[in-house]
Coordinates of C-alpha atoms in Angstrom, one line a residue:
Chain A
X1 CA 0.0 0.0 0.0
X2 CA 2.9 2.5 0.7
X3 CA 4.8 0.9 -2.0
X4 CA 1.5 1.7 -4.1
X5 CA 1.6 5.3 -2.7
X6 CA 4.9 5.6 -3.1
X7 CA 5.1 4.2 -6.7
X8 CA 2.3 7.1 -7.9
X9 CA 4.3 9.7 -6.2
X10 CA 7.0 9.0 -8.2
X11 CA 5.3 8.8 -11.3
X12 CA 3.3 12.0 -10.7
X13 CA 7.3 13.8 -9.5
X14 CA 8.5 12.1 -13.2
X15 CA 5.5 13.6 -15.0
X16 CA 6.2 16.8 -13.8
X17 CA 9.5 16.8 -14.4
X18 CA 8.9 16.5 -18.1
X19 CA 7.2 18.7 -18.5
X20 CA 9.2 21.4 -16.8
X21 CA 12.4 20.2 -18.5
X22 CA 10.2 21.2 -22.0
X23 CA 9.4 24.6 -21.2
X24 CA 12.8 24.9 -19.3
X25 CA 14.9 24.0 -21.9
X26 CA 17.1 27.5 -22.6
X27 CA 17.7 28.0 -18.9
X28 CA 20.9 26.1 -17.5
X29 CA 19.2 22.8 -16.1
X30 CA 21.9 22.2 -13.4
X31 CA 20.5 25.2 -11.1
X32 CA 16.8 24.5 -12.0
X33 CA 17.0 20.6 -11.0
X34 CA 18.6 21.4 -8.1
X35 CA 15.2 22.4 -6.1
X36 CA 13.7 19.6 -8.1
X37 CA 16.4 17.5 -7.2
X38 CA 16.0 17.7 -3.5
X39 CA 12.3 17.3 -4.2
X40 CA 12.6 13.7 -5.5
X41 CA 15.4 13.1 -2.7
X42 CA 12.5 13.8 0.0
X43 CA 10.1 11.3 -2.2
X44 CA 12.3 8.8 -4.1
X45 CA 13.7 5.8 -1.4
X46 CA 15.9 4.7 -4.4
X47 CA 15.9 1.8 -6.5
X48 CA 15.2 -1.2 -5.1
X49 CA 17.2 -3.5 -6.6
X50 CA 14.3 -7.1 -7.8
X51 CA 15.3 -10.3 -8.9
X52 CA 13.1 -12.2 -11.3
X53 CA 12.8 -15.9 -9.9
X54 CA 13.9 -18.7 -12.9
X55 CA 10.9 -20.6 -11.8
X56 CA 11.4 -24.0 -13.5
X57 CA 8.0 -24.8 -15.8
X58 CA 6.4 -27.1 -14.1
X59 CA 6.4 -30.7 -15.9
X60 CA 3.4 -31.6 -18.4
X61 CA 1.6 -34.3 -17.8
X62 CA 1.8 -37.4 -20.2
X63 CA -1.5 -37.6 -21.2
X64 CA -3.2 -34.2 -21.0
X65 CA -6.5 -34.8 -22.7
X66 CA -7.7 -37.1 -20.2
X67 CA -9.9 -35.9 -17.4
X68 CA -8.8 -37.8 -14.1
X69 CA -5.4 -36.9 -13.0
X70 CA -3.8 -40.0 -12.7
X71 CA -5.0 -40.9 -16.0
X72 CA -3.5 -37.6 -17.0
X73 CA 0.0 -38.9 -15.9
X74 CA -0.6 -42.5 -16.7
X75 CA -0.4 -43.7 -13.0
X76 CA -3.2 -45.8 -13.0
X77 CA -2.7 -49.4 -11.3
X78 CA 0.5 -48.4 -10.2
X79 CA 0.3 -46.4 -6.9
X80 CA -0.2 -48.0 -4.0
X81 CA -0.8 -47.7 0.0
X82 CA 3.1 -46.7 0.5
X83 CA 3.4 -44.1 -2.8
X84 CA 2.7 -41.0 0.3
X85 CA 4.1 -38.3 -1.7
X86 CA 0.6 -38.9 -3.9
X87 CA -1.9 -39.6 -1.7
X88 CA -1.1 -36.2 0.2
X89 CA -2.1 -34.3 -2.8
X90 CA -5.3 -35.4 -1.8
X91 CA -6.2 -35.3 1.7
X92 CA -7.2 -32.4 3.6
X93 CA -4.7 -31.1 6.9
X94 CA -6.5 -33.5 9.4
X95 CA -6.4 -36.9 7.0
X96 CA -9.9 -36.3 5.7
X97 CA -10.0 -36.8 1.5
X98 CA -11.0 -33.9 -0.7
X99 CA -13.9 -34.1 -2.5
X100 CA -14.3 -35.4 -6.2
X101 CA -15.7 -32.5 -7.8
X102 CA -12.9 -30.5 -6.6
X103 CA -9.8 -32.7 -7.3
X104 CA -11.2 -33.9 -11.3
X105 CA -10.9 -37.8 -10.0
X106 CA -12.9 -40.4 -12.0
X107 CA -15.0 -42.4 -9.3
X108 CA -12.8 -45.4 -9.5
X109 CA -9.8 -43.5 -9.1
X110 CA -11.5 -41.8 -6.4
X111 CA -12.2 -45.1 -4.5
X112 CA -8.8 -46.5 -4.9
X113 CA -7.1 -43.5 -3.5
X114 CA -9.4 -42.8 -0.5
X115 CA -8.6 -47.2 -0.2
X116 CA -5.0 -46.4 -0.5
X117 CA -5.3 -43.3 2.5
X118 CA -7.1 -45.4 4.8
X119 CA -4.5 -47.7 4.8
X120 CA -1.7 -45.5 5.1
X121 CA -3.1 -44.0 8.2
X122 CA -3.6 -47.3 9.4
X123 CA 0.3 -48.1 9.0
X124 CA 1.6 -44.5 10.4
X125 CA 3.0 -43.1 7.4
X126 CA 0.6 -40.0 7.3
X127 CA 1.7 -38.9 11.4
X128 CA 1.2 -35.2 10.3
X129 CA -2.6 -35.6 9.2
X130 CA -3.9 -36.2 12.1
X131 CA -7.7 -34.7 13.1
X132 CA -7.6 -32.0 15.9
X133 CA -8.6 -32.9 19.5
X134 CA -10.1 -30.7 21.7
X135 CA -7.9 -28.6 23.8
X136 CA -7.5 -30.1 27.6
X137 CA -7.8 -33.4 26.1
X138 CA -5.8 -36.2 28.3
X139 CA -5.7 -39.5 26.9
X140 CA -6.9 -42.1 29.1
X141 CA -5.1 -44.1 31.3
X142 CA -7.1 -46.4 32.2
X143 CA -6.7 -48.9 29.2
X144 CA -3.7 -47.8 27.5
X145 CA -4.1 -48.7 23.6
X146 CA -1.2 -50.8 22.8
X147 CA 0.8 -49.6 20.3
X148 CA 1.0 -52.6 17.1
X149 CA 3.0 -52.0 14.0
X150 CA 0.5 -52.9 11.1
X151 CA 0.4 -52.6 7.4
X152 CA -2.3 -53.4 4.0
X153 CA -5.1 -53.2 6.8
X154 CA -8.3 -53.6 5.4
X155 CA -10.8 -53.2 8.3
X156 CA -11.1 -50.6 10.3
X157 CA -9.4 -51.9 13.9
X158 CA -12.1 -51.6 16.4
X159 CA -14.7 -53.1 13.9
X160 CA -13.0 -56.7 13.4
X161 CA -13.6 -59.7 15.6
X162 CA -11.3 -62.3 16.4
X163 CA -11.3 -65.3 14.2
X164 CA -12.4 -68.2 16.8
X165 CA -13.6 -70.8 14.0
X166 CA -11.5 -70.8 10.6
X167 CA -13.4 -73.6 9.0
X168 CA -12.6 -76.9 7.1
X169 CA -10.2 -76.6 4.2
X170 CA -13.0 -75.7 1.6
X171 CA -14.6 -73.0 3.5
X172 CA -12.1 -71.3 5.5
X173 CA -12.6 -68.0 6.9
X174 CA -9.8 -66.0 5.4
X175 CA -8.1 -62.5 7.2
X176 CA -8.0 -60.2 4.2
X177 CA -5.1 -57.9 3.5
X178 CA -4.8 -55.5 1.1
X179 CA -8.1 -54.5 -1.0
X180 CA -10.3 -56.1 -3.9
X181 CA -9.7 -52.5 -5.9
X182 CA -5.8 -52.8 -5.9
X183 CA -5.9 -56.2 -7.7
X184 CA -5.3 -54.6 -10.7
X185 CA -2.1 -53.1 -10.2
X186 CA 0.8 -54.2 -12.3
X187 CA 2.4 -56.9 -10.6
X188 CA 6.9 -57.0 -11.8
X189 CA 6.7 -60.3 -9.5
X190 CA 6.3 -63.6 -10.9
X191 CA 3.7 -64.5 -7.4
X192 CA 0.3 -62.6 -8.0
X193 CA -1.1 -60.7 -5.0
X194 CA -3.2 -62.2 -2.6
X195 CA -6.0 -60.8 -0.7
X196 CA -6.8 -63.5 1.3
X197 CA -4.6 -64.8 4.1
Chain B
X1 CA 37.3 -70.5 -0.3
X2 CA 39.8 -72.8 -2.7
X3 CA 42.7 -70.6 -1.0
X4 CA 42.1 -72.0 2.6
X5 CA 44.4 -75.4 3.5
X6 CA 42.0 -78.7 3.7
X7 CA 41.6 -78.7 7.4
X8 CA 40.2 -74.6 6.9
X9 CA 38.2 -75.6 4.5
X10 CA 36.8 -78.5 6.5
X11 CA 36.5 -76.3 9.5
X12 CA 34.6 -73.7 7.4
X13 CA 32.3 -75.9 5.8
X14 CA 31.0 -78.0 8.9
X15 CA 31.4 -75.0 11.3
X16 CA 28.0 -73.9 13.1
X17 CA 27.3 -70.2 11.8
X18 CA 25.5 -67.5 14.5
X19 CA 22.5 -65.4 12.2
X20 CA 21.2 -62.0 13.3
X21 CA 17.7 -60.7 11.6
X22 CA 16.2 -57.7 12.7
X23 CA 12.1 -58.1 13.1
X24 CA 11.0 -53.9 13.1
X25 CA 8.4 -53.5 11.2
X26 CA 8.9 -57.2 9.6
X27 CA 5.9 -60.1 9.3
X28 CA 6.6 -62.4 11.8
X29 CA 5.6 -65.3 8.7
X30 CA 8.6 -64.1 6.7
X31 CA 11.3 -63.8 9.3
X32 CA 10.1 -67.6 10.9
X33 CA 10.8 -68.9 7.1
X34 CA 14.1 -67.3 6.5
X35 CA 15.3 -68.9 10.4
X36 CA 13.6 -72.6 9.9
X37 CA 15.9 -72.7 6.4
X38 CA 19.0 -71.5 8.2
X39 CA 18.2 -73.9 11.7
X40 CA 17.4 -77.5 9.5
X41 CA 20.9 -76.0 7.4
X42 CA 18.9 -76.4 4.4
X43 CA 21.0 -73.1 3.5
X44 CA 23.6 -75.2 2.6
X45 CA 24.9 -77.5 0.2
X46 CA 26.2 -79.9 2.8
X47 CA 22.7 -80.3 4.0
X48 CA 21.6 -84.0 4.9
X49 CA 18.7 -84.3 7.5
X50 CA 20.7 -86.8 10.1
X51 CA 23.6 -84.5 10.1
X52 CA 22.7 -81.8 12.3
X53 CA 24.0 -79.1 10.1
X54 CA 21.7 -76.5 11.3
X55 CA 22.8 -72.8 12.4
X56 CA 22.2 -70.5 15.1
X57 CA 19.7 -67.5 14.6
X58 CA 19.3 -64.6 16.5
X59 CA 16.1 -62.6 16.2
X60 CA 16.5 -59.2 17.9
X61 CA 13.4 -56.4 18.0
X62 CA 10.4 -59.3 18.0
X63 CA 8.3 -57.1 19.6
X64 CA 8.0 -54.3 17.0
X65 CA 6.5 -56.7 14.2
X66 CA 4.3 -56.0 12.1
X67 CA 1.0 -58.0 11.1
X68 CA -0.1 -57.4 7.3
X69 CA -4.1 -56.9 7.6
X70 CA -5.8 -57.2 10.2
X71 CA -4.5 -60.0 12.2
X72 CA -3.7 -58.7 15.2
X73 CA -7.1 -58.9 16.0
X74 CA -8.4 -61.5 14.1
X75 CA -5.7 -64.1 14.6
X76 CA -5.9 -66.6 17.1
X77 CA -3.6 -68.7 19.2
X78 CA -5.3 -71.6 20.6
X79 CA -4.3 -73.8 23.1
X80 CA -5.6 -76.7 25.6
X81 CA -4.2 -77.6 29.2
X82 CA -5.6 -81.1 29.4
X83 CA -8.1 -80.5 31.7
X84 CA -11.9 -79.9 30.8
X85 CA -12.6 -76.5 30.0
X86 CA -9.0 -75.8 29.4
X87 CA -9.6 -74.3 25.8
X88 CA -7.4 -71.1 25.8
X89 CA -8.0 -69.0 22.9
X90 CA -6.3 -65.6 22.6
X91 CA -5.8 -63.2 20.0
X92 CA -2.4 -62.5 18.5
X93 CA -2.3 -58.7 20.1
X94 CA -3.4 -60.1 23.3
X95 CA -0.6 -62.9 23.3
X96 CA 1.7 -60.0 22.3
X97 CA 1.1 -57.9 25.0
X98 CA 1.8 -61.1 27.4
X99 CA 4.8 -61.9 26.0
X100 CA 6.5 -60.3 22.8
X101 CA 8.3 -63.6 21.7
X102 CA 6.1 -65.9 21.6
X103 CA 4.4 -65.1 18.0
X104 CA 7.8 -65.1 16.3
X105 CA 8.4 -68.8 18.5
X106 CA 5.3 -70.1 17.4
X107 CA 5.4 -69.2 13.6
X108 CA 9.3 -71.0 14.0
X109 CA 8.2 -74.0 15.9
X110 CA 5.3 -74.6 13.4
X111 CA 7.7 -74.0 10.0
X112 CA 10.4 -76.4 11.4
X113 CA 10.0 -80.3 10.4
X114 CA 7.6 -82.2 13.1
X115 CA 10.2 -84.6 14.1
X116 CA 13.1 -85.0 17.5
X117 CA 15.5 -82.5 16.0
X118 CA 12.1 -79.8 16.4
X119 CA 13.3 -79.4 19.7
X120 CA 17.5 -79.4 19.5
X121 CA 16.5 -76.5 16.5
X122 CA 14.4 -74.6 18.5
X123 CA 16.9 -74.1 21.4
X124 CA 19.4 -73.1 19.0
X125 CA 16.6 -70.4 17.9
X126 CA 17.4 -66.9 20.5
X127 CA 14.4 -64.3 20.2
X128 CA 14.9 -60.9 22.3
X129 CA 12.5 -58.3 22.5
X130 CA 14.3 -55.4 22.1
X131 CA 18.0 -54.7 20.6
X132 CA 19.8 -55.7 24.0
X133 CA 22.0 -58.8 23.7
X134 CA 24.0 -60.4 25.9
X135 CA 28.1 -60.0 25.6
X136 CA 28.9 -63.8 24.4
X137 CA 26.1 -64.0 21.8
X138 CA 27.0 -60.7 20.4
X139 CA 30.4 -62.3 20.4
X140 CA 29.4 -65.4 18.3
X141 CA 27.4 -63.5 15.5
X142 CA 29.1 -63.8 12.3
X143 CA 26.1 -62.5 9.6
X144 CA 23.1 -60.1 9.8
X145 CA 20.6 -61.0 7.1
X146 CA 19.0 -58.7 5.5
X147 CA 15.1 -57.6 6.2
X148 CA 12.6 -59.1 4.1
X149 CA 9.9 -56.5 3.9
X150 CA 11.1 -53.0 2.4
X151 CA 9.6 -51.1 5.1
X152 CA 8.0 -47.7 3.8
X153 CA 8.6 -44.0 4.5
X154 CA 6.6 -41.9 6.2
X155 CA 5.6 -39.1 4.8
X156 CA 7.9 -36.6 7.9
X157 CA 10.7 -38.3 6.7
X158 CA 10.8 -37.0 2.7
X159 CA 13.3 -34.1 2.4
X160 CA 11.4 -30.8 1.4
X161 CA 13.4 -30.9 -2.2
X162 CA 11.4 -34.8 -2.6
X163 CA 7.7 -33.1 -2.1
X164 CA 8.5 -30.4 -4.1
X165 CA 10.1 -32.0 -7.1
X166 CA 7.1 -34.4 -7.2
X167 CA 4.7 -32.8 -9.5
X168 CA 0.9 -31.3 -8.4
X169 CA -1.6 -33.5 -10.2
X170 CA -4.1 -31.2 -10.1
X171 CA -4.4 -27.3 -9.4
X172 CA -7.2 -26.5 -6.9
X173 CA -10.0 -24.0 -8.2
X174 CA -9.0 -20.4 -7.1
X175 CA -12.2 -20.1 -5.0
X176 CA -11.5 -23.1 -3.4
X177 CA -10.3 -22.9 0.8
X178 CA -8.1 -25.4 0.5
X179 CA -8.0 -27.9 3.8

């Protein structure tokens, strides 16, 4: 705002100074620009000296004419729960996803991400998304949580029951890891992925 | 090593070898396979099952594994005293809690051949918690195997240059409050 200010006054001291220097052009400048002179010392501050920023263009994406993003940069069935760097793009500060209209993700895509968060919160590797407790909040300590190193979690932990009966061979019940959605990803393995341990 | 004179050679080849494998943030499935080949001594080319060529491994850390899914709370260890009503089942984070080695012991004990040498195998098997050993094992470890499971980073621990030379997807809408 001063800067603004500042900026006009200038222009409005240079503009001037035209058009004195046009009608004052017999008389010896040196003694005329001397008032003048001190005039723009009171106003001018000097000139500050800028740098224009090389800003590196930022990269195009592969595949521009498509409409989700990660079919824009052809990262479809290849990200997965651990690819963090992509999944932050995504979520909100407390761990929360963005919404579809506002990020351009196809429904699929949308799924599969919001899959792929849900276990990286799971397995820790998102510890700076976490949602905001109330202030004066004290964990309890009667029942301290244990504190269990997990990863590819499919259930959410307090919803899953313990497996008491796993069945005959032909009808086991099996603990699924990982998620149906993420089947499709490109496997460089010779052993497929399996869902169900 | 052709280099060594035949008694080395002989001493190198039938000599018992002392394993270290780290179990943070490992499956406890993946580490009990890598120690039941390296305890039968099925690692090595001398290998016959009535020679008791096995090795000794040394699992440090057992209580930081990690269970793919959700198995700590839907795996469970059963168990049966003898006496009527004696069925004890428990699930694999309560058994944890009790005692921190016994998940990697059992997924061992259950990999290893059901015969007599189980047992001589087992007790050649040393599981601590945490990453405190005792001065004459650390003395006899020759080889730390490396971890199975490439364990991932978090996202606090990419350098600022990593987030920023991975490129936005997608530009938010200017009238957009963002998070």
């Amino acid at each position: 705002m001063a800067a603004r200010s500042m900026l006009k006054s200038m222009l409005t001291s240079f503009n001037s100074l035209k058009l004195c220097s046009n009608t004052l052009n017999a008389i010896n400048l040196q003694n005329v620009t001397g008032p003048l002179v001190s005039i723009l010392a009171v106003q001018s501050r000097g000139i500050r000296q800028g740098k224009i920023l090389d800003t590196p263009p930022a990269p195009e994406p592969p595949n521009p004419a498509a409409k989700c993003p990660i079919y824009r940069w052809n990262l479809q069935h290849k990200y997965n729960y651990t690819d963090v760097l992509l999944l932050s793009q995504f979520i909100r500060s407390d761990g929360g996803m963005l919404p579809r209209r506002i990020t351009g993700l196809c429904f699929e895509e949308h799924r599969k991400i919001a899959v792929c968060v849900q276990m990286a919160h799971r397995a820790g590797l998102l510890p700076d998304h976490r949602p905001k407790l109330p202030e004066g909040h004290v964990p309890s300590t009667k029942r301290p949580r244990p504190k269990l190193n997990r990863y590819l979690t499919h259930w959410s932990i307090n919803s899953v029951k313990p497996i008491y009966k796993k069945g005959l061979k032909w009808k086991k019940k099996p603990m699924h890891v990982g998620h149906r959605l993420l089947l499709d990803n490109v496997c460089y393995g010779v052993k497929p992925l399996y869902i169900k341990h | 090593m052709s280099s060594f004179s035949r008694s080395a050679q002989q001493w190198a080849t039938f000599a018992r070898s002392w394993f270290l494998i780290d179990a943070r943030m490992q499956p406890p499935g993946k580490i009990a396979t890598m120690c039941a080949i390296r305890l039968q001594g099925k690692h090595k080319p001398i290998y016959h099952a009535l020679s008791d060529c096995g090795d000794h491994v040394v699992i440090i850390n057992s209580k930081e594994i990690a269970f793919s899914g959700n198995k700590w709370e839907q795996k469970v260890y059963s168990s049966h005293t003898g006496y009527p009503g004696g069925f004890k089942q428990v699930t694999a984070a309560q058994l944890h809690q009790k005692d921190p080695k016994a998940i990697v012991k059992l997924a061992v004990y259950g990999m290893l051949p059901k015969n007599l040498q189980r047992r001589t195998m087992m007790q050649r098997l040393h599981i601590f918690a945490d990453d405190v050993l005792p001065d004459d094992i650390k003395a006899n470890l020759t080889e730390e195997l490396p971890q199975p499971r490439e364990v991932p980073r978090k996202l606090s621990e990419y350098t600022q240059e990593e987030i920023e030379a991975f490129p936005r997807l997608w530009t938010p809408p200017e009238d957009y409050k963002m998070k």
